[in-house]
Amino acid sequence: MTTAPRDLAELAELVRRAAAAGEALAPRGSGTWWPDAAPGARPVSLAALDVISDFNPADLVVTAGAGVPLGRLAARLAERGVWLPLDPPGSPARTVGGALATGSGGPLAAHYGPARDHVLGLVVVAGDGTVLRLGGRVMKNVAGLDLAKLVIGGCGAFGVIAEAHLRLRARPRTDRTAVWLASADRAARVAAAALAAGAVPAALEVMSPPLAAALGWGGGGEREWALAVRALGNAAEVAEELEMVASAAGTPPALALEGEAPWTAWRETVGTWPVVLRVGAEPAAWPEAVALAAPHLGVTRGPAAASVTVPRGTVRLGAARCAPEAARVLRAAAAARGWPVTLERADAATRAAVGIWGALPPATDALAHDLAGLFDPAGCLGGRGEGAGV
Amino acid sequence: MHLDLAEELARIVGARFVRTAPAELGTFASDGLPTLHRTPALVVFPGSTDEVSRVLALLAARDVPFVARGAGTGLSGGALAEAPAALVTLTRLARIRRVDAANRRAVVEPGVVNVALSRAAAPFGLMYAPDPSSQTACTIGGNVAENAGGPHCLKYGVTTNHVLALEVVLPSGAVVRLGSPGGEPWGPDLVGVFVGSEGLFGIATEITVRLVPVPPQVRTMLADYTSLRQAGEAVSAVIAEGIVPAALEMMDRSAIQMVESSVYAAGYPADAAAVLLVELDGRGGAVEADARLAQAILVRSGARAVRVARDAAERERLWQGRKKAFGAMGRAGADLVVQDTVVPRTALPDVLEEIAAIGARYRLRVTNVFHAGDGNLHPNLSFDASDPDQLARVRAASAEIMRTCVAAGGTITGEHGVGLDKLAYLPLVCGPDELGLMAAVRRVFDPGERANPGKVLPTGAAAAGLREWRPWSAS
Ligand SMILES: Cc1cc2nc3c(=O)[nH]c(=O)nc-3n(C[C@H](O)[C@H](O)[C@H](O)COP(=O)(O)OP(=O)(O)OC[C@H]3O[C@@H](n4cnc5c(N)ncnc54)[C@H](O)[C@@H]3O)c2cc1C
């Protein structure tokens, strides 16, 4: 049975009771990203916490309930000429709370950073029902410890996000994307050359042939990796940015696209991957990270479904399923290079078997475990099981 | 009593690098905050991660508290240590281990001076973006501990947006690595919670940071206003237009006068009520277009004149006044309290007026030099610390300024931290549940509460009302 608290007070009361009764809860946003809740945990829908309570375009701040769908938030912001440069994969129904809880960024993280860089403050319900107000609504704030960082990307283990104060930007006047199709080697060389020349694009995403083909940008052949560069700003800025990448490439782009549409398509397409793994590599090491991961994802022929946010070194890989043993081997190989592998998306059974983060380095594990235990003293947010697996 | 501790520390770091003489300890009794002084039991200068680890393990075994210290430029008293605490100074850990241009990052030791990193990155066309006004002195370790900001953080983000990974020596002496070289967290974002922890979690001994390309073109302009309110309104007008200036700084009449009557005179119009220093950076055409737009907005918002620097020398000169303002202020009164609060940008005009009224009420000279684009105010109070009456007025005025900013929807510190100075004010923005949780989080890193004791979080009687949090494993 799903419960859907209508406001913060009801949510806090619900968590308090569950904690007292030793009951496990599984907070949910739209339910489109993590498709199901852990068995034995009571789903708690946050869909009713869908109020945009405070919106100050002139201060570039908005306060949105956890249940506000990202698509609706974007539309509301656009009416006033501002935007939130946070574009995680998935449907526009994905919620603010869900995106922050998984900590996901998207291609725009290349320039604007992942979810954590957009959050000024959070209202969170800890695992015993205590309402925590972390951070604030101003651009800079170092008053006390920055506890919100643990909640963002904490996958629910550090409390239920009820509301977020988000930092906005003025909407850029020009939005253009150029796409080159090339072999993986050449895509890597062009990306490296563009960055070495000083490129600062809003997004610089390399997509493997299956993804590029799904977006209608190529036929899926080995030499049809897509290097998509998005430039935002005033017209001159956008032109200069794309020219810089074009000169690094030595050829004009195969495609020149306007506006947000291609990236909405990227979000929706990556949102169809049942399992998404995220490898955190160094920017220049992405080809190695893709090669390292592919054999463990059940890909027998051709390249895996992959999308790389090059300036951040974030490598996203899609698969139909993920076996625990394969994930363990991949994680061990990645760990030897210093790369974490996060299970960004999967069904509950896979999450439980594979673990969202896998085994953490021992010292980190002890800290993470003790911290999660503080925020979730009764263990009702799955600090010990689902959520984080810490 | 500390003699044998000093001897044992000397065995780890070498006798030269342990100081116990009172005269030497005296030089470490202050940081950038002029109102408080504390003398440590001793000062130790470790020269490697391993030495830091062995020093902290020894201090743990002896149950001796300690305080990490970078350059000691902090403005909240964070780097002050009081005996029996030991001061662990990190200035010997000053190597830039790697500038990795292909990955736009650098690996540094904590004692590296902020500006030295940007200098080392410059040959690769890169820079370290967070640039506190103290950047020629302050260390990256201190920046991490305070989550430091700076004029160019408006566009580029503050320290926390630039730290990818950390090596930390916990108060037990154990060495842990947080984050990953690419910046993706391992599990929960422990790097994120460490940045800004003001030395309460241990000592950062290696820091991996992002670097960004040096912008090829920079355009700096100075707009002068005959009304403080208009200058405040212009700040929001520029941002609302979609321009993201690299920096947007404000100085009021008092600041202009102090700068212009000092050796740092920058040619600011001495009769202006306020000036805005607006800097745009990027590539040629883009900067050109934004500069034209910004100039038009500044004029429309009531600027009497907008002066655009024609060359690097003029640019330097315009910035000199801003960067040396603190030095100039230092001359005006014997002492200076640099306040640090944040308000929503649109509240600036009202709040500036209220602060002026507070200054008048307490008969104190208030000088505003601040990061206007972020709404990060620095109302500075000039006074003579040897006069107890003035000191009392400074404290009362500071408290009122903080209350005013909190009431306007803001906070008590945007970049200088809580340290000792703002201990009493943290409850204005954090409740007993949150403060109690912060204390519990601190104990996860430092169960004995020996790292930077008595800072940031209420202790003793002040802590009585805090909620106590226990991990499930203990409850
Ligand atoms: C003239 C002037 C201008 C300034 N302008 C700015 C500004 O624009 N923006 C801004 O943010 N600040 C500014 N500051 C404040 C100060 O420079 C910053 O807070 C700076 O980050 C402190 O660095 P530090 O090396 O001097 O640290 P210290 O003062 O030595 O220490 C500060 C804190 O960091 C801790 N610490 C130091 N090193 C470590 C480490 N390796 N690991 C863990 N903890 C550590 C200390 O225990 C202490 O709590 C200014 C100060 C002055 C005097």
mmCIF file of N, CA, C and O and ligand atoms in Angstrom, chain A residues 140, chain B residues 31-33 67-80 87-88 90 110-112 131-135 137-151 159 194 197-205 207 322-323 326-327 338 340 371 376 378 414-417 419 452 455, ligand 1:
data_model
loop_
_atom_site.group_PDB
_atom_site.id
_atom_site.type_symbol
_atom_site.label_atom_id
_atom_site.label_comp_id
_atom_site.label_asym_id
_atom_site.label_seq_id
_atom_site.Cartn_x
_atom_site.Cartn_y
_atom_site.Cartn_z
ATOM 1 N N LYS A 140 25.591 32.155 -1.099
ATOM 2 C CA LYS A 140 26.750 31.654 -0.368
ATOM 3 C C LYS A 140 26.349 31.466 1.080
ATOM 4 O O LYS A 140 25.603 32.283 1.626
ATOM 5 N N ASP B 31 44.983 35.284 14.384
ATOM 6 C CA ASP B 31 44.826 35.081 12.936
ATOM 7 C C ASP B 31 44.302 36.398 12.364
ATOM 8 O O ASP B 31 44.655 37.467 12.857
ATOM 9 N N GLY B 32 43.470 36.359 11.331
ATOM 10 C CA GLY B 32 43.015 37.600 10.718
ATOM 11 C C GLY B 32 41.951 38.343 11.510
ATOM 12 O O GLY B 32 41.565 39.450 11.159
ATOM 13 N N LEU B 33 41.484 37.730 12.588
ATOM 14 C CA LEU B 33 40.438 38.347 13.416
ATOM 15 C C LEU B 33 41.105 39.137 14.537
ATOM 16 O O LEU B 33 41.818 38.564 15.345
ATOM 17 N N VAL B 67 44.858 22.128 16.667
ATOM 18 C CA VAL B 67 44.238 23.009 15.682
ATOM 19 C C VAL B 67 45.132 23.038 14.451
ATOM 20 O O VAL B 67 46.345 23.224 14.569
ATOM 21 N N ALA B 68 44.520 22.838 13.275
ATOM 22 C CA ALA B 68 45.283 22.962 12.034
ATOM 23 C C ALA B 68 45.408 24.440 11.695
ATOM 24 O O ALA B 68 44.513 25.233 11.979
ATOM 25 N N ARG B 69 46.526 24.785 11.078
ATOM 26 C CA ARG B 69 46.703 26.182 10.681
ATOM 27 C C ARG B 69 47.366 26.251 9.314
ATOM 28 O O ARG B 69 48.334 25.543 9.049
ATOM 29 N N GLY B 70 46.791 27.071 8.450
ATOM 30 C CA GLY B 70 47.409 27.337 7.169
ATOM 31 C C GLY B 70 48.211 28.613 7.298
ATOM 32 O O GLY B 70 49.188 28.683 8.042
ATOM 33 N N ALA B 71 47.742 29.670 6.628
ATOM 34 C CA ALA B 71 48.459 30.937 6.672
ATOM 35 C C ALA B 71 47.995 31.827 7.819
ATOM 36 O O ALA B 71 48.572 32.881 8.061
ATOM 37 N N GLY B 72 46.912 31.410 8.487
ATOM 38 C CA GLY B 72 46.421 32.236 9.581
ATOM 39 C C GLY B 72 45.771 33.526 9.124
ATOM 40 O O GLY B 72 45.770 34.512 9.859
ATOM 41 N N THR B 73 45.183 33.520 7.924
ATOM 42 C CA THR B 73 44.480 34.728 7.453
ATOM 43 C C THR B 73 42.980 34.664 7.749
ATOM 44 O O THR B 73 42.250 35.576 7.403
ATOM 45 N N GLY B 74 42.533 33.559 8.335
ATOM 46 C CA GLY B 74 41.106 33.373 8.602
ATOM 47 C C GLY B 74 40.540 34.531 9.410
ATOM 48 O O GLY B 74 41.243 35.122 10.237
ATOM 49 N N LEU B 75 39.271 34.852 9.167
ATOM 50 C CA LEU B 75 38.671 36.035 9.787
ATOM 51 C C LEU B 75 37.643 35.678 10.847
ATOM 52 O O LEU B 75 36.882 36.529 11.278
ATOM 53 N N SER B 76 37.601 34.408 11.276
ATOM 54 C CA SER B 76 36.643 34.025 12.314
ATOM 55 C C SER B 76 37.332 33.381 13.511
ATOM 56 O O SER B 76 36.679 32.789 14.355
ATOM 57 N N GLY B 77 38.648 33.465 13.559
ATOM 58 C CA GLY B 77 39.362 32.905 14.712
ATOM 59 C C GLY B 77 39.548 31.403 14.638
ATOM 60 O O GLY B 77 39.918 30.775 15.634
ATOM 61 N N GLY B 78 39.322 30.824 13.471
ATOM 62 C CA GLY B 78 39.376 29.368 13.323
ATOM 63 C C GLY B 78 40.735 28.763 13.599
ATOM 64 O O GLY B 78 40.836 27.623 14.043
ATOM 65 N N ALA B 79 41.803 29.506 13.338
ATOM 66 C CA ALA B 79 43.147 28.932 13.461
ATOM 67 C C ALA B 79 43.786 29.246 14.808
ATOM 68 O O ALA B 79 44.989 29.098 14.981
ATOM 69 N N LEU B 80 42.985 29.686 15.773
ATOM 70 C CA LEU B 80 43.531 29.968 17.106
ATOM 71 C C LEU B 80 43.499 28.708 17.961
ATOM 72 O O LEU B 80 42.521 27.970 17.956
ATOM 73 N N LEU B 87 49.227 23.512 18.044
ATOM 74 C CA LEU B 87 48.926 24.072 16.732
ATOM 75 C C LEU B 87 49.729 23.289 15.695
ATOM 76 O O LEU B 87 50.943 23.145 15.823
ATOM 77 N N VAL B 88 49.021 22.733 14.706
ATOM 78 C CA VAL B 88 49.693 21.958 13.659
ATOM 79 C C VAL B 88 49.707 22.827 12.403
ATOM 80 O O VAL B 88 48.676 23.005 11.744
ATOM 81 N N LEU B 90 50.759 23.930 8.643
ATOM 82 C CA LEU B 90 50.926 23.112 7.441
ATOM 83 C C LEU B 90 51.728 23.797 6.343
ATOM 84 O O LEU B 90 51.726 23.362 5.197
ATOM 85 N N PRO B 110 48.302 20.955 1.279
ATOM 86 C CA PRO B 110 47.397 21.976 1.836
ATOM 87 C C PRO B 110 48.041 23.340 2.047
ATOM 88 O O PRO B 110 47.347 24.348 2.050
ATOM 89 N N GLY B 111 49.375 23.355 2.197
ATOM 90 C CA GLY B 111 50.023 24.631 2.488
ATOM 91 C C GLY B 111 50.336 25.463 1.258
ATOM 92 O O GLY B 111 50.915 26.542 1.367
ATOM 93 N N VAL B 112 49.938 24.973 0.074
ATOM 94 C CA VAL B 112 50.168 25.744 -1.149
ATOM 95 C C VAL B 112 49.349 27.032 -1.073
ATOM 96 O O VAL B 112 48.167 27.014 -0.743
ATOM 97 N N ASP B 131 39.189 32.734 -5.761
ATOM 98 C CA ASP B 131 40.258 33.719 -5.542
ATOM 99 C C ASP B 131 39.942 34.663 -4.389
ATOM 100 O O ASP B 131 39.619 35.826 -4.585
ATOM 101 N N PRO B 132 40.056 34.166 -3.147
ATOM 102 C CA PRO B 132 39.822 35.064 -2.013
ATOM 103 C C PRO B 132 40.707 36.297 -2.156
ATOM 104 O O PRO B 132 41.808 36.209 -2.724
ATOM 105 N N SER B 133 40.244 37.426 -1.625
ATOM 106 C CA SER B 133 41.047 38.654 -1.724
ATOM 107 C C SER B 133 42.389 38.472 -1.033
ATOM 108 O O SER B 133 43.330 39.210 -1.299
ATOM 109 N N SER B 134 42.471 37.477 -0.157
ATOM 110 C CA SER B 134 43.724 37.176 0.546
ATOM 111 C C SER B 134 44.582 36.184 -0.223
ATOM 112 O O SER B 134 45.500 35.595 0.342
ATOM 113 N N GLN B 135 44.332 36.017 -1.512
ATOM 114 C CA GLN B 135 44.930 34.892 -2.244
ATOM 115 C C GLN B 135 46.447 34.897 -2.312
ATOM 116 O O GLN B 135 47.043 33.854 -2.565
ATOM 117 N N ALA B 137 48.265 35.190 0.182
ATOM 118 C CA ALA B 137 48.757 34.654 1.450
ATOM 119 C C ALA B 137 48.068 33.354 1.858
ATOM 120 O O ALA B 137 48.706 32.437 2.339
ATOM 121 N N CYS B 138 46.754 33.264 1.667
ATOM 122 C CA CYS B 138 46.009 32.142 2.242
ATOM 123 C C CYS B 138 46.335 30.833 1.511
ATOM 124 O O CYS B 138 46.774 30.834 0.368
ATOM 125 N N THR B 139 46.107 29.712 2.205
ATOM 126 C CA THR B 139 46.463 28.407 1.650
ATOM 127 C C THR B 139 45.233 27.665 1.125
ATOM 128 O O THR B 139 44.101 27.922 1.555
ATOM 129 N N ILE B 140 45.492 26.722 0.228
ATOM 130 C CA ILE B 140 44.387 25.917 -0.295
ATOM 131 C C ILE B 140 43.747 25.099 0.840
ATOM 132 O O ILE B 140 42.534 24.946 0.894
ATOM 133 N N GLY B 141 44.558 24.623 1.776
ATOM 134 C CA GLY B 141 44.007 23.883 2.920
ATOM 135 C C GLY B 141 43.035 24.742 3.713
ATOM 136 O O GLY B 141 41.945 24.305 4.082
ATOM 137 N N GLY B 142 43.430 25.988 3.977
ATOM 138 C CA GLY B 142 42.541 26.913 4.686
ATOM 139 C C GLY B 142 41.297 27.212 3.862
ATOM 140 O O GLY B 142 40.189 27.321 4.390
ATOM 141 N N ASN B 143 41.453 27.316 2.556
ATOM 142 C CA ASN B 143 40.306 27.557 1.662
ATOM 143 C C ASN B 143 39.317 26.400 1.735
ATOM 144 O O ASN B 143 38.101 26.607 1.771
ATOM 145 N N VAL B 144 39.850 25.174 1.749
ATOM 146 C CA VAL B 144 38.981 23.992 1.830
ATOM 147 C C VAL B 144 38.229 23.999 3.158
ATOM 148 O O VAL B 144 37.020 23.779 3.224
ATOM 149 N N ALA B 145 38.961 24.279 4.242
ATOM 150 C CA ALA B 145 38.340 24.251 5.565
ATOM 151 C C ALA B 145 37.246 25.307 5.694
ATOM 152 O O ALA B 145 36.235 25.082 6.355
ATOM 153 N N GLU B 146 37.446 26.456 5.048
ATOM 154 C CA GLU B 146 36.462 27.544 5.186
ATOM 155 C C GLU B 146 35.459 27.573 4.037
ATOM 156 O O GLU B 146 34.552 28.393 4.033
ATOM 157 N N ASN B 147 35.635 26.744 3.025
ATOM 158 C CA ASN B 147 34.852 26.855 1.786
ATOM 159 C C ASN B 147 34.919 28.303 1.278
ATOM 160 O O ASN B 147 33.910 28.976 1.071
ATOM 161 N N ALA B 148 36.148 28.748 1.074
ATOM 162 C CA ALA B 148 36.392 30.151 0.740
ATOM 163 C C ALA B 148 35.770 30.537 -0.597
ATOM 164 O O ALA B 148 35.623 29.720 -1.503
ATOM 165 N N GLY B 149 35.436 31.805 -0.677
ATOM 166 C CA GLY B 149 34.948 32.388 -1.920
ATOM 167 C C GLY B 149 35.907 33.471 -2.370
ATOM 168 O O GLY B 149 37.045 33.550 -1.897
ATOM 169 N N GLY B 150 35.441 34.305 -3.278
ATOM 170 C CA GLY B 150 36.277 35.398 -3.761
ATOM 171 C C GLY B 150 35.522 36.130 -4.841
ATOM 172 O O GLY B 150 34.443 35.685 -5.253
ATOM 173 N N PRO B 151 36.078 37.252 -5.315
ATOM 174 C CA PRO B 151 35.346 38.054 -6.306
ATOM 175 C C PRO B 151 34.874 37.249 -7.524
ATOM 176 O O PRO B 151 33.762 37.435 -7.997
ATOM 177 N N THR B 159 34.799 27.363 -3.329
ATOM 178 C CA THR B 159 35.745 26.247 -3.189
ATOM 179 C C THR B 159 35.069 24.890 -3.344
ATOM 180 O O THR B 159 35.577 24.009 -4.036
ATOM 181 N N PHE B 194 33.171 17.533 4.014
ATOM 182 C CA PHE B 194 34.461 17.970 4.598
ATOM 183 C C PHE B 194 34.738 19.435 4.277
ATOM 184 O O PHE B 194 35.225 20.186 5.130
ATOM 185 N N SER B 197 34.298 22.399 6.787
ATOM 186 C CA SER B 197 34.163 21.846 8.142
ATOM 187 C C SER B 197 35.124 22.511 9.134
ATOM 188 O O SER B 197 35.229 22.079 10.276
ATOM 189 N N GLU B 198 35.808 23.537 8.697
ATOM 190 C CA GLU B 198 36.566 24.430 9.586
ATOM 191 C C GLU B 198 37.524 23.700 10.530
ATOM 192 O O GLU B 198 37.672 24.081 11.697
ATOM 193 N N GLY B 199 38.147 22.646 10.024
ATOM 194 C CA GLY B 199 39.163 21.977 10.827
ATOM 195 C C GLY B 199 38.627 21.040 11.892
ATOM 196 O O GLY B 199 39.387 20.529 12.698
ATOM 197 N N LEU B 200 37.303 20.781 11.886
ATOM 198 C CA LEU B 200 36.719 19.918 12.931
ATOM 199 C C LEU B 200 36.830 18.438 12.602
ATOM 200 O O LEU B 200 36.539 17.593 13.451
ATOM 201 N N PHE B 201 37.183 18.105 11.354
ATOM 202 C CA PHE B 201 37.153 16.690 10.952
ATOM 203 C C PHE B 201 38.542 16.084 10.824
ATOM 204 O O PHE B 201 38.678 14.899 10.534
ATOM 205 N N GLY B 202 39.563 16.892 10.980
ATOM 206 C CA GLY B 202 40.916 16.391 10.776
ATOM 207 C C GLY B 202 41.664 17.315 9.848
ATOM 208 O O GLY B 202 41.240 18.457 9.624
ATOM 209 N N ILE B 203 42.783 16.833 9.321
ATOM 210 C CA ILE B 203 43.651 17.689 8.513
ATOM 211 C C ILE B 203 43.699 17.187 7.075
ATOM 212 O O ILE B 203 44.024 16.024 6.826
ATOM 213 N N ALA B 204 43.360 18.054 6.136
ATOM 214 C CA ALA B 204 43.482 17.706 4.722
ATOM 215 C C ALA B 204 44.956 17.779 4.362
ATOM 216 O O ALA B 204 45.604 18.809 4.564
ATOM 217 N N THR B 205 45.500 16.680 3.843
ATOM 218 C CA THR B 205 46.929 16.659 3.527
ATOM 219 C C THR B 205 47.199 16.621 2.022
ATOM 220 O O THR B 205 48.318 16.826 1.583
ATOM 221 N N ILE B 207 44.971 17.641 -1.750
ATOM 222 C CA ILE B 207 43.725 18.179 -2.272
ATOM 223 C C ILE B 207 43.772 18.124 -3.796
ATOM 224 O O ILE B 207 44.726 18.611 -4.401
ATOM 225 N N ARG B 322 40.094 47.711 -4.961
ATOM 226 C CA ARG B 322 39.256 46.693 -4.349
ATOM 227 C C ARG B 322 40.086 45.720 -3.517
ATOM 228 O O ARG B 322 39.757 45.398 -2.386
ATOM 229 N N LYS B 323 41.186 45.270 -4.127
ATOM 230 C CA LYS B 323 41.973 44.242 -3.445
ATOM 231 C C LYS B 323 42.727 44.786 -2.238
ATOM 232 O O LYS B 323 42.974 44.057 -1.286
ATOM 233 N N PHE B 326 41.223 46.419 2.169
ATOM 234 C CA PHE B 326 41.389 46.036 3.567
ATOM 235 C C PHE B 326 42.649 46.675 4.152
ATOM 236 O O PHE B 326 42.653 47.136 5.286
ATOM 237 N N GLY B 327 43.700 46.694 3.335
ATOM 238 C CA GLY B 327 44.925 47.336 3.783
ATOM 239 C C GLY B 327 44.677 48.814 4.061
ATOM 240 O O GLY B 327 45.103 49.357 5.083
ATOM 241 N N VAL B 338 36.113 42.615 10.010
ATOM 242 C CA VAL B 338 35.560 42.364 8.678
ATOM 243 C C VAL B 338 34.338 41.474 8.855
ATOM 244 O O VAL B 338 34.468 40.287 9.132
ATOM 245 N N ASP B 340 30.806 39.518 7.607
ATOM 246 C CA ASP B 340 30.591 38.671 6.436
ATOM 247 C C ASP B 340 29.198 38.067 6.532
ATOM 248 O O ASP B 340 28.985 37.111 7.260
ATOM 249 N N HIS B 371 31.152 41.389 -2.227
ATOM 250 C CA HIS B 371 30.815 40.602 -3.403
ATOM 251 C C HIS B 371 29.319 40.790 -3.691
ATOM 252 O O HIS B 371 28.486 39.940 -3.362
ATOM 253 N N ASN B 376 26.786 38.907 -1.010
ATOM 254 C CA ASN B 376 27.677 38.616 0.128
ATOM 255 C C ASN B 376 28.305 39.913 0.640
ATOM 256 O O ASN B 376 29.230 40.457 0.046
ATOM 257 N N HIS B 378 30.237 42.609 3.153
ATOM 258 C CA HIS B 378 31.317 42.744 4.137
ATOM 259 C C HIS B 378 31.243 44.139 4.740
ATOM 260 O O HIS B 378 31.977 45.040 4.353
ATOM 261 N N GLY B 414 29.051 34.024 4.812
ATOM 262 C CA GLY B 414 29.032 33.520 3.445
ATOM 263 C C GLY B 414 30.338 32.878 3.029
ATOM 264 O O GLY B 414 30.377 32.083 2.094
ATOM 265 N N GLU B 415 31.443 33.248 3.713
ATOM 266 C CA GLU B 415 32.730 32.683 3.309
ATOM 267 C C GLU B 415 33.790 32.676 4.401
ATOM 268 O O GLU B 415 34.786 31.988 4.262
ATOM 269 N N HIS B 416 33.593 33.408 5.480
ATOM 270 C CA HIS B 416 34.653 33.470 6.486
ATOM 271 C C HIS B 416 34.512 32.424 7.574
ATOM 272 O O HIS B 416 35.441 32.184 8.335
ATOM 273 N N GLY B 417 33.342 31.816 7.669
ATOM 274 C CA GLY B 417 33.151 30.748 8.631
ATOM 275 C C GLY B 417 32.694 31.241 9.988
ATOM 276 O O GLY B 417 32.624 32.441 10.260
ATOM 277 N N GLY B 419 33.920 29.750 13.127
ATOM 278 C CA GLY B 419 35.090 29.796 14.007
ATOM 279 C C GLY B 419 34.704 30.039 15.444
ATOM 280 O O GLY B 419 33.784 29.402 15.987
ATOM 281 N N ASN B 452 40.243 21.140 16.572
ATOM 282 C CA ASN B 452 39.716 22.499 16.670
ATOM 283 C C ASN B 452 38.599 22.619 17.707
ATOM 284 O O ASN B 452 37.474 23.045 17.404
ATOM 285 N N LYS B 455 35.280 25.352 18.539
ATOM 286 C CA LYS B 455 34.954 26.191 17.386
ATOM 287 C C LYS B 455 33.623 25.745 16.760
ATOM 288 O O LYS B 455 33.231 24.595 16.885
HETATM 289 C C1 LIG C 1 42.604 40.792 3.710
HETATM 290 C C2 LIG C 1 41.799 39.528 3.735
HETATM 291 C C3 LIG C 1 40.922 39.279 2.713
HETATM 292 C C4 LIG C 1 40.168 38.108 2.692
HETATM 293 N N1 LIG C 1 39.329 37.881 1.647
HETATM 294 C C5 LIG C 1 38.603 36.732 1.605
HETATM 295 C C6 LIG C 1 37.746 36.466 0.514
HETATM 296 O O1 LIG C 1 37.614 37.227 -0.446
HETATM 297 N N2 LIG C 1 37.034 35.302 0.534
HETATM 298 C C7 LIG C 1 37.152 34.414 1.552
HETATM 299 O O2 LIG C 1 36.501 33.366 1.517
HETATM 300 N N3 LIG C 1 37.967 34.639 2.608
HETATM 301 C C8 LIG C 1 38.701 35.775 2.657
HETATM 302 N N4 LIG C 1 39.537 36.006 3.723
HETATM 303 C C9 LIG C 1 39.584 35.023 4.826
HETATM 304 C C10 LIG C 1 40.698 33.957 4.736
HETATM 305 O O3 LIG C 1 41.751 34.397 3.907
HETATM 306 C C11 LIG C 1 40.143 32.641 4.226
HETATM 307 O O4 LIG C 1 39.251 32.105 5.180
HETATM 308 C C12 LIG C 1 41.198 31.566 3.925
HETATM 309 O O5 LIG C 1 40.552 30.444 3.368
HETATM 310 C C13 LIG C 1 41.977 31.114 5.137
HETATM 311 O O6 LIG C 1 43.121 30.405 4.700
HETATM 312 P P1 LIG C 1 44.391 30.238 5.660
HETATM 313 O O7 LIG C 1 45.383 29.408 4.968
HETATM 314 O O8 LIG C 1 44.849 31.556 6.115
HETATM 315 O O9 LIG C 1 43.741 29.426 6.842
HETATM 316 P P2 LIG C 1 43.883 29.644 8.420
HETATM 317 O O10 LIG C 1 43.401 30.986 8.816
HETATM 318 O O11 LIG C 1 45.234 29.244 8.854
HETATM 319 O O12 LIG C 1 42.840 28.560 8.929
HETATM 320 C C14 LIG C 1 41.467 28.706 8.696
HETATM 321 C C15 LIG C 1 40.737 27.460 9.183
HETATM 322 O O13 LIG C 1 41.112 26.368 8.386
HETATM 323 C C16 LIG C 1 41.581 25.301 9.173
HETATM 324 N N5 LIG C 1 42.604 24.636 8.356
HETATM 325 C C17 LIG C 1 43.683 25.210 7.774
HETATM 326 N N6 LIG C 1 44.344 24.299 7.047
HETATM 327 C C18 LIG C 1 43.672 23.134 7.159
HETATM 328 C C19 LIG C 1 43.854 21.823 6.632
HETATM 329 N N7 LIG C 1 44.867 21.523 5.822
HETATM 330 N N8 LIG C 1 42.977 20.865 6.961
HETATM 331 C C20 LIG C 1 41.933 21.146 7.768
HETATM 332 N N9 LIG C 1 41.713 22.362 8.291
HETATM 333 C C21 LIG C 1 42.573 23.342 7.994
HETATM 334 C C22 LIG C 1 42.059 25.951 10.446
HETATM 335 O O14 LIG C 1 42.003 25.054 11.532
HETATM 336 C C23 LIG C 1 41.060 27.072 10.600
HETATM 337 O O15 LIG C 1 39.914 26.606 11.227
HETATM 338 C C24 LIG C 1 40.290 37.173 3.751
HETATM 339 C C25 LIG C 1 41.199 37.431 4.796
HETATM 340 C C26 LIG C 1 41.948 38.584 4.787
HETATM 341 C C27 LIG C 1 42.904 38.813 5.916
#
